[in-house]
Amino acid sequence: MKRSGVLVGLWAALVLAMAAHVAWLLAGGHLQLDTDVLAMLPQDQRQPAVQAATRVLAEAGQRRVVVLVGGGEWAAAKAAGDAVAERLKAAPVTLKFEVSDAAAAEWLDFYAPYRGQLLTPAQRERLQQADAAALAREAVEQLYRPVGMPRIGRWNEDPLNLFSAWLGERAGLSRVRVTEDRLSLDDGRDHHYAVLMLELRASAFSMTAQRGLVDALDTARAALPQGQQLLAIGVPLFAAAAAAQAEGEVHTIGLGSLAGIVVLTLFAFAAIRPRLLVTLSIGVGLLAAVSLSALAFGNKLHMITLVFGASLVGVAENYGSNYFSGRSGRPFAERFEMLAEQGPVMWLAMLTTAIGYALLALTPFPGLRQIAVFSVVGLLAAFVTTLLMFPRLDRGEMTFTRFARWLGSRRALWPALGRTRFTAVFVAVCGVLLVAGFAQLRTQDDVRTLQNSPPGLLAQQRAVSALMELPSPAQFYLVRGDSEEQLLQREEALTTRLRAMGNTVQAVSDWLPSQARQAADAALLGRVRGELLAEAGR
């Protein structure tokens, strides 16, 4: 008995430590709830560089949200955008929607020293093929043209104004423009939008930050004047929707199971004490599952793991129910003797269930391994709580109830198949329904069906992507090199081939050409400029 008391004390201390850990995870926002269904799939260990690139791309955009406000004239869109920005200042985000003249000048000043060695592919091809006389006529025409593209530098340094055209092509990579010191966007049909770029200060999967952002956007949307709309896209918004859906499913499954168990317990034992203790064992099981799983997986749990964990309510309840079923009709003093008799049966029930869940850890799916750890830990903690805590917290007598006697007497009638005409007909009807149901089953192995995003968010995603002409971040080429220069040269060779096949490509070398490319373009520009100026001076 003394040894058992020491075990009870150790277990109580461990439970308190796990409770403190879970409180720290939740209160401090340290627990990251992953909603990406692809995170549950096997990782391709043969391509670690691809995995790293995918992770960097995901992490780069997971805290960002793009908001478009407007839909009509620019003046109204600007006013609505400023009003939304004012409301979003209280949200846990970093907001950018204004661009000062100094910021634009800083961008120009960065590239200005290199304007004599920057060419677009079209400019490069034209300079290589056109004759000096034709280029001279074009340069003189641009000089005397009353309206044209703004020129940076003197005419004789860039007679064809190639640098301004190069900058214009860089700006054309995005449809977002600067209008009256504001980020703006239009669809070409007199529909103007103010663009607000948001970035969460906390993790994209922080539920507190998600709720703060969603509430601020909902408030801003409700305050918009008639005729103005607010479109928002970003990982935090989908994560918030998934978190809300998972929370609802956990409540539905968990509370529904708990309500059914409570009703059954009240009928079977006619007391609230068994229900409270069984609930305690389930709570300890879930507490241990969250705490140890967070430690094992770097404070990151998948939403599907938590939803699946709600099924622990129905499984872990069996241990407490077995205990009180054995206690019914026996004196209070015999509870330890009863537990010794019930122990082998309870151990068998726990081990068979735990082994079944543990087998999930043998699969190559990270998500299933996490579910396995969560489930096994939760079941084991609930079982240990039943064995150690119930005999000491369970006080009073447990008499047989009328419902318990009736339910126990039904065991003598099972199985009753074939004893009456009713059971035969019932089995036949069930068999027909089962066959008909199996005939209607269809397999579906598309992993995208596991991610059921709200239609409203998907509609906004499509609308904003169409307006901004956003590329798919999931389609990319990974280029390797022994040095930055080799990397840029290889990327330039790849983009040249891809664009020749009619593909739209975004690349680092579009903004930072290799030194070899800059040297070749500088030589080409120097030669053409000399010939052009000589031809223009005649």
XYZ file of C-alpha atoms in Angstrom:
538
model
C 0.000 0.000 0.000
C 2.873 2.351 0.850
C 4.498 1.718 -2.525
C 1.189 2.368 -4.209
C 0.888 5.679 -2.372
C 4.311 6.747 -3.678
C 3.205 5.949 -7.228
C 0.039 7.993 -6.756
C 2.085 10.962 -5.546
C 4.509 10.717 -8.462
C 1.677 10.462 -10.940
C -0.120 13.468 -9.416
C 3.093 15.508 -9.656
C 3.562 14.473 -13.275
C -0.022 15.444 -14.114
C 0.487 18.872 -12.542
C 3.689 19.324 -14.570
C 1.875 18.403 -17.801
C -0.965 20.773 -16.927
C 1.547 23.603 -16.411
C 3.219 22.764 -19.721
C -0.073 22.826 -21.638
C -1.036 26.116 -19.950
C 2.308 27.570 -21.055
C 1.749 26.331 -24.602
C -1.717 27.836 -24.873
C -1.313 31.049 -22.881
C 1.991 31.987 -24.459
C 0.999 31.123 -28.012
C 3.837 28.581 -28.227
C 1.660 25.783 -29.617
C 1.576 25.898 -33.421
C -1.499 24.337 -34.980
C -0.678 23.126 -38.492
C -3.539 23.125 -41.002
C -1.568 22.172 -44.104
C -2.822 18.739 -45.137
C 0.358 18.176 -47.181
C 2.339 18.184 -43.929
C 0.786 14.785 -43.163
C 2.227 13.214 -46.303
C 5.608 11.429 -46.581
C 8.626 13.658 -47.056
C 10.772 12.912 -50.097
C 14.148 12.205 -48.493
C 15.779 11.800 -51.916
C 15.382 15.519 -52.632
C 16.245 17.388 -49.400
C 17.033 20.565 -51.338
C 13.541 20.584 -52.864
C 12.052 20.104 -49.403
C 14.123 22.983 -48.047
C 13.091 25.258 -50.927
C 9.433 24.368 -50.477
C 9.676 25.043 -46.748
C 11.345 28.424 -47.324
C 8.655 29.413 -49.840
C 5.922 28.382 -47.437
C 7.464 30.161 -44.464
C 8.055 33.313 -46.508
C 4.367 33.710 -47.271
C 2.626 32.048 -44.373
C 2.274 35.247 -42.319
C 1.352 37.545 -45.208
C -2.139 38.720 -46.096
C -3.091 40.803 -49.132
C -6.180 43.007 -48.829
C -7.863 44.776 -51.752
C -10.379 47.519 -50.948
C -12.540 49.270 -53.523
C -14.091 48.150 -56.761
C -15.122 51.523 -58.246
C -13.442 54.882 -58.799
C -9.965 55.443 -57.442
C -10.913 58.332 -55.123
C -13.501 56.180 -53.331
C -11.154 53.180 -53.229
C -8.388 55.312 -51.718
C -10.686 56.698 -49.015
C -12.025 53.223 -48.202
C -8.510 51.790 -48.125
C -7.337 54.478 -45.703
C -10.339 53.772 -43.451
C -9.610 50.029 -43.465
C -5.926 50.691 -42.742
C -6.902 52.805 -39.749
C -9.022 49.967 -38.335
C -6.297 47.388 -38.962
C -3.728 49.328 -36.938
C -5.184 47.730 -33.800
C -4.760 44.217 -35.242
C -1.601 42.155 -34.542
C -0.154 42.942 -37.988
C 2.498 45.063 -39.656
C 0.735 47.190 -42.274
C 2.084 48.621 -45.509
C -0.083 50.561 -47.939
C 1.793 53.847 -48.467
C 4.898 54.421 -50.590
C 6.738 57.698 -50.109
C 8.679 59.529 -52.814
C 11.853 58.762 -50.869
C 11.195 55.000 -51.079
C 10.654 55.201 -54.847
C 13.808 57.313 -55.258
C 15.790 54.813 -53.188
C 14.789 52.036 -55.581
C 15.908 54.091 -58.604
C 19.132 55.132 -56.919
C 20.057 51.494 -56.314
C 19.968 50.607 -60.027
C 21.144 53.951 -61.438
C 24.900 53.129 -61.271
C 24.302 50.011 -63.380
C 22.105 51.534 -66.067
C 24.815 51.095 -68.667
C 24.833 47.313 -68.287
C 21.169 46.300 -67.892
C 19.136 45.066 -70.877
C 15.930 43.105 -71.291
C 16.009 40.048 -73.602
C 14.031 41.968 -76.231
C 16.380 44.964 -76.058
C 19.415 42.710 -76.304
C 18.094 40.942 -79.376
C 17.141 44.223 -81.082
C 20.502 45.866 -80.479
C 22.248 42.819 -81.887
C 20.196 42.913 -85.086
C 19.255 46.566 -85.800
C 21.547 48.851 -87.829
C 23.021 52.038 -86.410
C 21.135 54.345 -88.790
C 17.733 53.053 -87.722
C 18.660 53.288 -84.050
C 19.961 56.853 -84.554
C 16.677 57.950 -86.147
C 14.735 56.436 -83.248
C 16.960 58.135 -80.680
C 16.591 61.562 -82.330
C 12.836 61.058 -82.603
C 12.613 60.295 -78.894
C 14.665 63.403 -78.132
C 12.161 65.700 -79.851
C 9.007 63.770 -78.900
C 6.876 66.029 -76.642
C 5.500 63.137 -74.549
C 7.375 59.962 -73.840
C 8.739 57.660 -71.166
C 10.555 59.517 -68.345
C 14.289 59.650 -68.905
C 16.930 59.022 -66.242
C 20.259 60.677 -66.969
C 21.461 62.627 -69.999
C 20.407 61.824 -73.565
C 23.912 60.993 -74.806
C 24.374 58.464 -71.955
C 21.245 56.510 -72.960
C 19.982 57.780 -76.345
C 17.344 55.050 -76.695
C 16.168 55.409 -73.076
C 16.785 51.695 -72.555
C 17.218 51.984 -68.790
C 13.721 53.422 -68.308
C 12.304 50.605 -70.419
C 14.221 48.062 -68.308
C 12.762 49.560 -65.131
C 9.318 49.540 -66.738
C 9.595 45.830 -67.449
C 10.599 45.187 -63.822
C 7.545 47.117 -62.676
C 5.428 45.106 -65.110
C 6.200 41.938 -63.186
C 3.519 43.093 -60.733
C 0.196 44.767 -61.465
C 0.428 46.786 -58.267
C 1.258 50.442 -58.877
C 1.857 53.547 -56.779
C -0.901 56.138 -57.120
C -0.936 59.243 -54.927
C 1.541 57.591 -52.550
C -0.737 54.566 -52.189
C -0.396 51.002 -53.443
C -3.108 50.584 -56.058
C -4.465 48.118 -58.569
C -6.993 48.264 -61.398
C -8.504 45.627 -63.628
C -8.422 47.733 -66.796
C -12.205 48.257 -66.680
C -12.452 51.272 -64.339
C -12.434 49.080 -61.227
C -9.795 50.443 -58.849
C -8.549 48.980 -55.592
C -6.353 50.162 -52.754
C -3.803 47.473 -51.868
C -2.875 46.767 -48.241
C -0.018 44.397 -47.439
C -0.284 42.811 -43.988
C 2.090 40.564 -42.085
C 1.208 38.884 -38.815
C 3.592 39.699 -36.003
C 3.009 36.244 -34.523
C 2.990 32.833 -36.165
C 0.427 32.275 -38.912
C -0.935 29.402 -36.812
C -1.289 31.390 -33.589
C -5.012 31.153 -32.901
C -4.963 34.399 -30.899
C -3.360 36.297 -33.779
C -5.701 34.658 -36.281
C -8.795 35.676 -34.350
C -7.484 39.219 -33.936
C -6.852 39.558 -37.679
C -10.159 37.981 -38.751
C -12.149 40.112 -36.304
C -10.414 43.281 -37.523
C -11.112 42.397 -41.176
C -14.760 41.582 -40.427
C -15.178 44.886 -38.596
C -13.526 46.812 -41.422
C -15.653 45.027 -44.026
C -18.867 45.815 -42.158
C -17.931 49.518 -41.935
C -17.297 49.941 -45.678
C -19.654 52.286 -47.545
C -22.068 50.810 -50.036
C -20.433 49.916 -53.336
C -17.043 49.140 -51.805
C -15.777 45.624 -51.197
C -12.935 44.060 -49.261
C -11.093 41.037 -50.625
C -8.460 39.313 -48.513
C -6.213 36.315 -49.145
C -3.427 34.716 -47.161
C -2.415 31.604 -45.245
C -3.512 33.039 -41.845
C -7.092 33.382 -43.096
C -7.250 29.765 -44.284
C -5.548 28.648 -41.073
C -8.142 30.529 -39.015
C -10.978 28.926 -40.966
C -9.459 25.475 -40.550
C -8.929 26.085 -36.828
C -12.546 27.150 -36.398
C -13.756 24.114 -38.329
C -11.538 21.755 -36.324
C -12.646 23.344 -33.064
C -16.269 22.853 -34.058
C -15.645 19.232 -34.993
C -13.801 18.578 -31.741
C -16.670 20.071 -29.779
C -19.270 18.154 -31.776
C -17.519 14.788 -31.527
C -16.133 15.215 -28.028
C -19.166 16.810 -26.413
C -21.536 14.474 -28.241
C -19.627 11.432 -27.034
C -19.367 12.860 -23.541
C -23.103 13.601 -23.382
C -23.938 10.057 -24.450
C -21.551 8.595 -21.889
C -22.932 10.817 -19.117
C -26.502 9.724 -19.826
C -25.493 6.056 -19.959
C -23.511 6.379 -16.731
C -26.379 8.022 -14.886
C -28.728 5.229 -15.925
C -26.207 2.476 -15.140
C -24.814 3.786 -11.832
C -27.402 6.346 -10.691
C -24.608 8.626 -9.427
C -22.570 11.534 -10.701
C -19.350 10.391 -8.980
C -18.481 7.775 -11.644
C -19.007 10.333 -14.379
C -16.758 12.895 -12.724
C -13.949 10.406 -12.227
C -14.232 9.035 -15.757
C -14.157 12.603 -17.074
C -11.046 13.175 -14.961
C -9.300 10.204 -16.569
C -10.226 11.414 -20.048
C -9.031 14.923 -19.234
C -5.693 13.647 -17.942
C -5.348 11.516 -21.075
C -5.896 14.484 -23.393
C -3.623 16.659 -21.258
C -0.802 14.143 -21.470
C -1.367 13.617 -25.200
C -1.065 17.338 -25.985
C 1.918 17.887 -23.678
C 4.079 14.954 -24.759
C 3.133 15.244 -28.444
C 4.134 18.911 -28.401
C 7.488 17.952 -26.867
C 7.996 15.190 -29.426
C 7.092 17.316 -32.467
C 8.591 20.690 -31.612
C 5.459 22.391 -30.220
C 3.673 21.767 -33.508
C 0.482 19.724 -33.769
C -1.713 19.143 -36.782
C -5.380 20.018 -36.589
C -6.310 16.558 -37.840
C -4.437 15.097 -34.861
C -6.586 17.094 -32.459
C -9.791 16.182 -34.283
C -8.798 12.525 -34.270
C -7.902 12.868 -30.592
C -11.533 13.590 -29.817
C -12.172 9.883 -30.366
C -10.133 9.239 -27.204
C -13.212 10.262 -25.244
C -15.038 7.119 -26.276
C -12.043 4.792 -25.951
C -10.536 5.989 -22.661
C -13.994 5.947 -21.075
C -13.955 2.148 -21.183
C -11.352 1.887 -18.421
C -13.381 3.893 -15.936
C -16.585 2.121 -16.911
C -14.919 -1.263 -16.338
C -13.817 -0.119 -12.901
C -17.283 1.040 -11.816
C -18.971 -1.957 -13.371
C -16.792 -4.140 -11.158
C -17.501 -1.890 -8.145
C -21.276 -2.138 -8.490
C -22.808 -4.302 -5.806
C -19.540 -4.744 -3.879
C -18.647 -3.115 -0.553
C -16.436 -0.040 -0.498
C -13.667 -1.896 1.336
C -13.275 -4.402 -1.526
C -12.372 -1.843 -4.194
C -8.666 -2.767 -4.251
C -9.518 -6.470 -4.375
C -11.955 -5.792 -7.196
C -9.316 -3.802 -9.077
C -6.875 -6.701 -8.763
C -9.513 -8.965 -10.333
C -10.394 -6.492 -13.091
C -6.786 -5.486 -13.716
C -5.861 -8.214 -16.254
C -8.976 -7.511 -18.318
C -8.321 -3.764 -18.268
C -4.645 -4.268 -19.151
C -5.654 -6.445 -22.091
C -8.135 -3.838 -23.331
C -5.569 -1.052 -23.056
C -2.704 -2.946 -24.681
C -4.712 -4.193 -27.666
C -6.011 -0.695 -28.361
C -2.624 0.969 -27.846
C -0.881 -1.550 -30.103
C -3.442 -0.836 -32.816
C -2.730 2.892 -32.633
C 1.029 2.330 -32.310
C 1.090 0.469 -35.619
C 0.238 3.779 -37.300
C 3.743 4.947 -36.358
C 5.228 2.342 -38.715
C 3.811 4.103 -41.777
C 5.866 6.699 -43.724
C 3.198 9.341 -43.097
C 4.334 11.989 -40.556
C 0.718 12.833 -39.776
C -0.135 9.250 -38.856
C 2.953 9.020 -36.654
C 1.803 12.095 -34.787
C -1.689 10.617 -34.391
C -0.114 7.378 -33.106
C 1.916 9.182 -30.430
C -1.039 11.358 -29.431
C -3.417 8.397 -29.131
C -1.095 5.975 -27.338
C 0.018 8.584 -24.792
C -3.563 9.675 -24.166
C -4.830 6.138 -23.665
C -1.951 5.188 -21.382
C -2.405 8.308 -19.221
C -6.150 7.678 -18.877
C -5.475 4.048 -17.963
C -2.864 4.904 -15.331
C -5.206 7.507 -13.847
C -7.925 4.868 -13.536
C -5.640 2.374 -11.812
C -3.950 4.792 -9.385
C -6.468 7.532 -8.702
C -9.904 5.906 -8.827
C -9.536 3.696 -5.725
C -8.473 6.741 -3.669
C -10.999 9.226 -5.048
C -13.924 6.786 -5.193
C -15.836 7.020 -1.917
C -19.175 5.498 -0.935
C -21.117 2.444 -1.980
C -22.139 1.418 -5.517
C -25.479 -0.416 -5.559
C -26.986 -2.126 -8.576
C -29.569 -0.020 -10.395
C -32.647 -1.385 -12.134
C -31.159 -0.389 -15.507
C -27.859 -2.117 -14.689
C -29.668 -5.322 -13.713
C -31.746 -5.232 -16.898
C -28.692 -4.504 -19.065
C -26.758 -7.331 -17.428
C -29.596 -9.767 -17.959
C -29.526 -9.039 -21.694
C -26.144 -10.755 -21.948
C -27.835 -14.123 -21.538
C -29.828 -13.442 -24.692
C -26.796 -12.681 -26.881
C -26.387 -13.907 -29.505
C -30.046 -14.505 -30.237
C -29.751 -14.875 -34.011
C -32.127 -17.453 -35.411
C -34.083 -17.913 -32.197
C -37.039 -15.889 -33.469
C -38.506 -14.955 -36.821
C -37.912 -11.283 -36.082
C -34.138 -11.702 -35.691
C -33.949 -13.691 -38.922
C -35.843 -10.998 -40.846
C -33.787 -8.270 -39.195
C -30.495 -9.910 -40.180
C -31.744 -10.436 -43.745
C -32.779 -6.802 -44.125
C -29.464 -5.589 -42.690
C -27.592 -7.881 -45.069
C -29.456 -6.479 -48.085
C -28.749 -2.902 -46.961
C -25.069 -3.677 -46.428
C -24.695 -5.206 -49.881
C -26.494 -2.255 -51.464
C -24.312 0.172 -49.540
C -21.065 -1.549 -50.504
C -22.170 -1.448 -54.149
C -22.363 2.356 -53.921
C -18.888 2.818 -52.423
C -16.344 4.684 -54.537
C -12.672 5.186 -53.696
C -11.229 8.685 -53.574
C -7.471 9.100 -53.085
C -7.238 12.835 -53.862
C -5.572 14.373 -50.799
C -7.118 17.760 -51.628
C -10.501 16.498 -50.479
C -9.138 16.484 -46.912
C -8.797 20.280 -47.001
C -12.305 21.700 -47.111
C -11.778 25.461 -47.279
C -14.771 27.828 -47.007
C -16.228 28.742 -50.434
C -16.081 32.442 -49.561
C -12.339 32.352 -48.965
C -11.764 30.344 -52.136
C -13.803 32.871 -54.137
C -11.704 35.730 -52.725
C -8.530 33.777 -53.493
C -9.561 33.354 -57.123
C -10.642 36.994 -57.472
C -7.443 38.461 -55.998
C -5.220 36.027 -57.907
C -6.934 37.017 -61.163
C -6.641 40.747 -60.441
C -2.986 40.532 -59.407
C -2.096 37.778 -61.918
C -0.345 35.845 -59.189
C 1.707 32.829 -60.265
C 1.447 29.492 -58.535
C 4.158 29.271 -55.845
C 3.961 25.467 -56.008
C 5.554 25.342 -59.465
C 9.239 26.131 -59.474
C 12.636 24.997 -60.723
C 15.468 24.602 -58.236
C 18.796 25.790 -59.662
C 22.086 24.874 -57.994
C 25.525 26.406 -58.347
C 28.960 26.362 -56.707
C 28.918 30.168 -56.463
C 26.440 33.013 -56.796
C 27.806 33.832 -60.250
C 27.452 30.252 -61.496
C 23.955 30.069 -60.017
C 22.843 33.227 -61.826
C 24.356 32.075 -65.119
C 22.602 28.724 -64.919
C 19.314 30.415 -64.031
C 19.667 32.786 -67.016
C 20.218 29.823 -69.317
C 17.143 28.068 -67.903
C 14.873 31.121 -68.157
C 15.974 31.705 -71.755
C 14.903 28.176 -72.709
C 11.644 28.359 -70.785
C 10.640 31.707 -72.272
C 11.464 30.432 -75.752
C 8.780 27.790 -75.148
C 6.217 30.462 -74.268
C 6.346 30.129 -70.467
C 5.962 33.041 -68.047
C 8.865 32.924 -65.605
C 9.951 34.949 -62.589
C 13.612 34.674 -61.658
C 16.200 36.293 -59.424
C 18.378 37.042 -62.446
C 15.656 39.341 -63.795
C 16.525 41.717 -60.969
C 20.172 40.742 -60.468
C 21.825 39.611 -63.731
C 25.071 37.681 -63.523
C 28.331 39.586 -63.824
C 28.999 37.874 -67.146
C 25.614 39.026 -68.479
C 26.196 42.576 -67.226
C 29.650 42.684 -68.805
C 28.333 41.445 -72.151
C 25.443 43.922 -72.084
C 27.809 46.775 -71.160
C 30.047 45.908 -74.143
C 27.030 45.711 -76.473
C 25.626 49.022 -75.198
C 29.001 50.725 -75.503
C 29.453 49.600 -79.080
C 25.913 50.484 -80.168
C 25.952 53.855 -78.381
C 29.207 54.816 -80.103
C 27.853 53.859 -83.528
C 24.509 55.545 -82.807
C 26.041 58.849 -81.677
C 28.374 58.869 -84.651
C 25.432 58.253 -87.011
C 23.250 60.872 -85.278
C 26.023 63.504 -85.564
C 26.187 63.302 -89.319
